[in-house]
Amino acid sequence: MHNSNRVIIRDENYDNKTLRLNETLFSNANGYIGVRGTLEEGVPADFSTMRGMYLAGVYEIIPMKQAESLCNLIEKKQTMLNVADTQSIDLYVCGERFDMGTGELISNQRILDMDNGFTSRKVIWKSPLGNTIKIETKRMTHLGIPQLFTIEYSVTSMDFDGEIVFDSWHIADVKNYSDPTDPRLAAESPSYLTVNCAEAIDNSTLCVSSTGVSDISIASATSGILLGEDDFIDVYDNTDDRRVCTYYKGHISEGQEIRLVKFSTFSDSQISDDPGKDALAVLQDALEEVKADGSGLSHLYDKQTKILKEFWDQSALKIMGDDDLDLAMSFNMYQMFCSAPRIPGYSIAAKGLTGEGYEGHYFWDTEMYALPFFTLTDTKLAKNILHFRYKTLQKARENAGLLGHKKGALYPWRTITGEECSGYFPSGTAAYHINGAVSYAIVQYYLATGDKNFILKEGAEIMIEIARLWLDTGNYDRKGRFVINEVTGPDEYTCMVDNNFYTNCAAAHGMKWMVKFLQIFANTPEIISLKQRLKLTDKEISEITEAADKMYLPYDEELGINPQDDSFLQKPVWDLENTPREEFPLLLHYHPLHLYRYQVCKQADTVLAHFLFPEDADKQTMEKSFRYYEKITTHDSSLSTCVFSMQASRLGLYDEAAAYFGDSAKLDLMNLHGNSSDGVHTANMGGSYMAFIYGFGGIRIGEDGLSVNPFLPGMLSGYSFKFKYHGRLIEVSVSEKEILVELLSGDELEFSHGEKRYKITGGEKCNIKQ
């Protein structure tokens, strides 16, 4: 692998071993469209490929039959859909089909350019008959035109004259990927779509499909332009009623380059009343722009570059002393940016739009791990993500009702539409802490941006319904403590417990902040009206306040730690040291009940609580707890090492912080968990950002404002990062000699470092190294 700045280049072998991984790493996405980095010409039948094109929020509802149909158990779920295949292009030279498995593959490179927003392939191939060609493809999902995907397919003859044919396919009859051996993927791959039409219209092709249960219509349209040859014949062939092929036939001479520029546009009935018409209109606009420009896609590429320049200018993170780490962090940030919804009302799935792992569901991961990146770099995208929880608030109320709650809203553990999709409630629906992730995210967004309008229009109502849920879930024990029983915390190897420390901390935090928001905005018409509409009384507010103040937080006097829950320390400790490596992750090798009876953690739980809610434990308790849980945590979840890194930073355990961070940041680019082939780990990417900015960078945003307390890990020679705070753009630069804080734009900035307070104005730098 080579890299320069923010460009990844991989010399690729043509084999089944790395194929699906590279499909993930070289995918394209823009928040609405996601396209796996599959090969245009396809692969042999015995190769494993996840050939997918996805649209945000497009799903089908499928049965999820329970063995025993107990009251209100979930028996259906949503799953993301592979919506079409407009990637496929077959190339023939002198009658021979281009296939890297035949002839001689002289060179084969994959490229991801994160400054300019495209992926490319560069191949030199000699056919079985001895004709040598150079192929370069360039793919882009446009960040400024969310419904547009383009492929430039360039062919150069290196040593022959002869016939050349492009078969450009538009296939509506597609299926999802499946793997019955992996619980993170769908077990079956039936055809979820009914193809309504597949036809040629003027110089374009149009396919329209529909789902059977969710009642969503999906449209895709394509068109092509040939550059470099005027004498080509193009013919539209309706192979059948499920696919259309456009044949381009002509002549190529030695040294000549011919380019096929293929445009694909998408729409669906959730964003348009007439998806087919909409897709064709977007396609026509793109074609007109290219024709007006007269130089292929250069104008569209320039727009893409401009968008990414703005992104990097306000979020860039530069690491000195470890080029691999620097590249991994850039890759993580780029993937998150490309996964973010440009259309309000959608969220970020666990795999973004890069693959079908976890079936395209949104989890607590989004608010807890991914959102902080956007809160500090792009307020508009952050608000789009938060809006999803407001859009689905009524469904969260209904979900709470299904579980017997008389008041409040409970967000589903995994979802696309706002309805619960978890079929295993002990580690799914019982994870009430997702409510805490949503409320915490709202508070952090407010503290970082000062966005009062969001709180008044959406945030306050969410906070009220979450607080009501906590009040209805918990009760007072005989000692007068407010307790929350039969819930599951972040650690999925410990389920259905009483008084999970993390959950109780999150609940108290959310309830207290609900009351604060009502106090801060008490006299606004919005809050007065909201209280009336929700029938929120002073008595209920008082009850919420009392429950938060009397929340029970478990503490063990003997060990000096916060137990993960009431029964956790009563269990035997799992012998991790003598567990064979091939038995990890444990969830794939041991029955859940077996895991639940041991002290063994899949991921950070109490450690995460200490990082997010440091006011709930003193430093000595946090240090002892860190050391205790460090010994019994497997980090089988990708959401774990990043948390241990940021908390180690907070505790001054700098060597440990650096070690945990390295694993977290390189997870996907180096495929450290061996499952990045199913899609990137979006939340871990956000977690690695948090570990750097909040951990190494020492950024903390609270009611008392901004504090900056960075340190330089021993393996680095320096670093710098940019972030936003209340409309200001700030850069922090750290080296062995100095720590500089610079206000790049915005009003005067006041912040703290240690016990000192500083003020700087626009363009001013301040060296805060003691």
Short mmCIF file of C-alpha atoms in Angstrom, two decimals, residues 270-489:
data_model
loop_
_atom_site.label_atom_id
_atom_site.label_comp_id
_atom_site.label_asym_id
_atom_site.label_seq_id
_atom_site.Cartn_x
_atom_site.Cartn_y
_atom_site.Cartn_z
CA GLN A 270 -39.82 8.60 0.08
CA ILE A 271 -38.19 11.65 -1.50
CA SER A 272 -40.31 12.03 -4.66
CA ASP A 273 -43.92 11.46 -5.68
CA ASP A 274 -42.70 10.18 -9.08
CA PRO A 275 -39.29 8.52 -8.64
CA GLY A 276 -38.95 7.57 -12.31
CA LYS A 277 -39.57 11.10 -13.52
CA ASP A 278 -37.30 12.47 -10.80
CA ALA A 279 -34.40 10.14 -11.67
CA LEU A 280 -34.67 11.04 -15.36
CA ALA A 281 -34.79 14.76 -14.54
CA VAL A 282 -31.64 14.58 -12.38
CA LEU A 283 -29.97 12.54 -15.13
CA GLN A 284 -30.88 15.08 -17.79
CA ASP A 285 -29.55 17.96 -15.66
CA ALA A 286 -26.23 16.15 -15.20
CA LEU A 287 -25.98 15.43 -18.94
CA GLU A 288 -26.72 19.05 -19.80
CA GLU A 289 -24.05 20.25 -17.37
CA VAL A 290 -21.47 17.94 -18.94
CA LYS A 291 -22.42 18.93 -22.48
CA ALA A 292 -22.21 22.62 -21.57
CA ASP A 293 -18.79 22.08 -20.04
CA GLY A 294 -17.51 20.20 -23.08
CA SER A 295 -14.73 18.38 -21.23
CA GLY A 296 -16.29 15.25 -19.80
CA LEU A 297 -16.83 15.26 -16.05
CA SER A 298 -14.23 17.89 -15.18
CA HIS A 299 -16.82 20.43 -13.99
CA LEU A 300 -18.51 17.87 -11.74
CA TYR A 301 -15.12 16.76 -10.43
CA ASP A 302 -14.25 20.38 -9.66
CA LYS A 303 -17.45 20.76 -7.63
CA GLN A 304 -16.65 17.57 -5.72
CA THR A 305 -13.14 18.80 -4.95
CA LYS A 306 -14.49 22.14 -3.74
CA ILE A 307 -16.90 20.44 -1.32
CA LEU A 308 -14.11 18.26 0.08
CA LYS A 309 -11.71 21.20 0.37
CA GLU A 310 -14.26 22.96 2.55
CA PHE A 311 -14.69 19.78 4.60
CA TRP A 312 -10.97 19.30 5.18
CA ASP A 313 -10.42 23.03 5.82
CA GLN A 314 -12.76 22.89 8.81
CA SER A 315 -11.95 19.43 10.14
CA ALA A 316 -8.40 18.46 9.10
CA LEU A 317 -6.41 16.30 11.49
CA LYS A 318 -2.67 15.96 10.82
CA ILE A 319 -0.50 13.45 12.65
CA MET A 320 3.29 13.69 12.54
CA GLY A 321 5.48 10.71 13.28
CA ASP A 322 3.16 7.91 12.13
CA ASP A 323 2.11 8.05 8.49
CA ASP A 324 -0.07 4.93 8.74
CA LEU A 325 -2.01 6.39 11.65
CA ASP A 326 -2.36 9.70 9.84
CA LEU A 327 -3.78 7.94 6.80
CA ALA A 328 -6.11 5.76 8.90
CA MET A 329 -7.58 8.79 10.65
CA SER A 330 -8.10 10.61 7.34
CA PHE A 331 -9.80 7.50 5.95
CA ASN A 332 -12.09 7.29 9.00
CA MET A 333 -13.09 10.94 8.79
CA TYR A 334 -13.68 10.73 5.04
CA GLN A 335 -15.89 7.66 5.39
CA MET A 336 -17.98 9.30 8.10
CA PHE A 337 -18.41 12.43 6.00
CA CYS A 338 -19.53 10.34 3.02
CA SER A 339 -21.98 8.37 5.20
CA ALA A 340 -23.74 11.41 6.63
CA PRO A 341 -27.30 12.09 5.43
CA ARG A 342 -27.56 15.06 3.07
CA ILE A 343 -31.34 14.65 3.17
CA PRO A 344 -32.81 15.33 6.67
CA GLY A 345 -34.66 12.48 8.32
CA TYR A 346 -32.11 9.73 7.84
CA SER A 347 -29.26 8.63 10.06
CA ILE A 348 -25.94 6.78 9.79
CA ALA A 349 -26.05 3.00 9.74
CA ALA A 350 -23.53 0.80 11.55
CA LYS A 351 -21.78 0.15 8.22
CA GLY A 352 -22.62 3.50 6.67
CA LEU A 353 -23.54 2.86 3.03
CA THR A 354 -20.55 0.59 2.40
CA GLY A 355 -22.08 -2.85 2.97
CA GLU A 356 -24.93 -4.94 4.29
CA GLY A 357 -23.55 -5.82 7.72
CA TYR A 358 -26.25 -5.33 10.38
CA GLU A 359 -28.75 -4.97 7.51
CA GLY A 360 -28.40 -1.19 7.30
CA HIS A 361 -29.76 -0.59 10.82
CA TYR A 362 -29.18 2.46 12.95
CA PHE A 363 -28.06 1.80 16.55
CA TRP A 364 -27.01 3.87 19.56
CA ASP A 365 -23.64 3.96 17.80
CA THR A 366 -24.74 6.94 15.75
CA GLU A 367 -25.43 9.36 18.59
CA MET A 368 -22.75 8.11 20.96
CA TYR A 369 -19.81 7.62 18.60
CA ALA A 370 -20.43 9.13 15.15
CA LEU A 371 -22.31 12.32 16.01
CA PRO A 372 -19.49 13.99 18.04
CA PHE A 373 -17.43 14.20 14.85
CA PHE A 374 -20.16 16.16 13.09
CA THR A 375 -20.98 18.25 16.15
CA LEU A 376 -17.40 19.54 16.07
CA THR A 377 -17.02 19.85 12.30
CA ASP A 378 -20.36 20.26 10.47
CA THR A 379 -23.36 21.58 12.37
CA LYS A 380 -25.76 21.09 9.45
CA LEU A 381 -24.99 17.39 9.10
CA ALA A 382 -25.13 16.95 12.87
CA LYS A 383 -28.60 18.47 12.92
CA ASN A 384 -29.71 16.22 10.05
CA ILE A 385 -28.69 13.18 12.10
CA LEU A 386 -30.43 14.41 15.26
CA HIS A 387 -33.56 15.21 13.27
CA PHE A 388 -34.02 11.50 12.61
CA ARG A 389 -34.77 10.97 16.32
CA TYR A 390 -37.34 13.76 16.26
CA LYS A 391 -38.90 12.39 13.08
CA THR A 392 -39.29 8.99 14.73
CA LEU A 393 -40.28 10.24 18.19
CA GLN A 394 -43.90 9.11 17.84
CA LYS A 395 -42.75 5.60 16.93
CA ALA A 396 -40.50 5.66 20.01
CA ARG A 397 -43.58 6.48 22.09
CA GLU A 398 -45.40 3.56 20.50
CA ASN A 399 -42.41 1.31 21.17
CA ALA A 400 -42.51 2.28 24.84
CA GLY A 401 -46.20 1.39 24.90
CA LEU A 402 -45.49 -2.08 23.53
CA LEU A 403 -43.21 -2.67 26.51
CA GLY A 404 -45.86 -1.63 28.98
CA HIS A 405 -44.85 1.97 29.66
CA LYS A 406 -47.64 4.42 30.31
CA LYS A 407 -45.56 7.47 29.46
CA GLY A 408 -42.43 8.38 27.59
CA ALA A 409 -40.55 7.24 24.50
CA LEU A 410 -38.12 4.37 24.09
CA TYR A 411 -35.99 4.40 20.98
CA PRO A 412 -35.53 1.01 19.30
CA TRP A 413 -32.22 -0.78 19.63
CA ARG A 414 -31.89 -1.22 15.87
CA THR A 415 -34.03 0.32 13.19
CA ILE A 416 -34.34 2.04 9.84
CA THR A 417 -37.80 3.58 10.19
CA GLY A 418 -38.06 3.99 13.96
CA GLU A 419 -39.67 0.60 14.66
CA GLU A 420 -37.77 -2.05 16.61
CA CYS A 421 -35.89 -4.63 14.50
CA SER A 422 -34.14 -6.54 17.27
CA GLY A 423 -35.41 -10.09 17.55
CA TYR A 424 -33.36 -10.92 20.64
CA PHE A 425 -34.60 -8.62 23.38
CA PRO A 426 -32.02 -9.42 26.12
CA SER A 427 -29.22 -7.70 24.17
CA GLY A 428 -31.53 -5.60 22.01
CA THR A 429 -34.74 -4.01 23.21
CA ALA A 430 -33.60 -4.27 26.86
CA ALA A 431 -30.70 -1.91 26.08
CA TYR A 432 -32.64 1.10 27.28
CA HIS A 433 -29.39 3.03 27.40
CA ILE A 434 -29.99 4.02 23.77
CA ASN A 435 -32.24 6.70 25.25
CA GLY A 436 -29.26 7.96 27.22
CA ALA A 437 -27.19 8.15 24.04
CA VAL A 438 -29.82 10.30 22.35
CA SER A 439 -30.23 12.69 25.30
CA TYR A 440 -26.47 12.93 25.83
CA ALA A 441 -25.97 13.74 22.13
CA ILE A 442 -28.56 16.52 22.29
CA VAL A 443 -26.86 18.06 25.32
CA GLN A 444 -23.40 17.88 23.76
CA TYR A 445 -24.70 19.35 20.50
CA TYR A 446 -26.23 22.26 22.41
CA LEU A 447 -23.10 22.89 24.49
CA ALA A 448 -20.86 22.85 21.39
CA THR A 449 -23.08 24.94 19.11
CA GLY A 450 -25.42 27.01 21.28
CA ASP A 451 -28.20 26.09 18.84
CA LYS A 452 -31.24 27.28 20.80
CA ASN A 453 -33.64 26.82 17.89
CA PHE A 454 -32.97 23.09 17.74
CA ILE A 455 -33.71 22.70 21.45
CA LEU A 456 -36.90 24.72 21.19
CA LYS A 457 -38.20 23.02 18.04
CA GLU A 458 -37.09 19.42 18.54
CA GLY A 459 -34.58 18.74 21.31
CA ALA A 460 -36.69 19.69 24.33
CA GLU A 461 -39.57 17.43 23.31
CA ILE A 462 -37.22 14.47 22.87
CA MET A 463 -35.64 15.16 26.28
CA ILE A 464 -39.04 15.31 28.00
CA GLU A 465 -40.20 12.00 26.54
CA ILE A 466 -36.91 10.30 27.43
CA ALA A 467 -37.08 11.59 31.02
CA ARG A 468 -40.65 10.35 31.29
CA LEU A 469 -39.53 6.92 30.15
CA TRP A 470 -36.85 6.74 32.84
CA LEU A 471 -39.33 7.82 35.50
CA ASP A 472 -41.78 5.12 34.39
CA THR A 473 -39.06 2.43 34.15
CA GLY A 474 -37.50 2.91 37.57
CA ASN A 475 -38.81 2.79 41.11
CA TYR A 476 -37.70 3.54 44.65
CA ASP A 477 -36.25 0.69 46.69
CA ARG A 478 -36.62 0.19 50.45
CA LYS A 479 -33.66 2.53 51.05
CA GLY A 480 -35.28 5.35 49.11
CA ARG A 481 -32.94 5.02 46.14
CA PHE A 482 -34.23 5.34 42.59
CA VAL A 483 -33.32 2.09 40.85
CA ILE A 484 -33.67 0.79 37.29
CA ASN A 485 -34.08 -2.97 36.95
CA GLU A 486 -34.00 -5.54 34.12
CA VAL A 487 -32.04 -3.57 31.54
CA THR A 488 -28.92 -4.21 29.48
CA GLY A 489 -25.97 -1.85 29.40
#
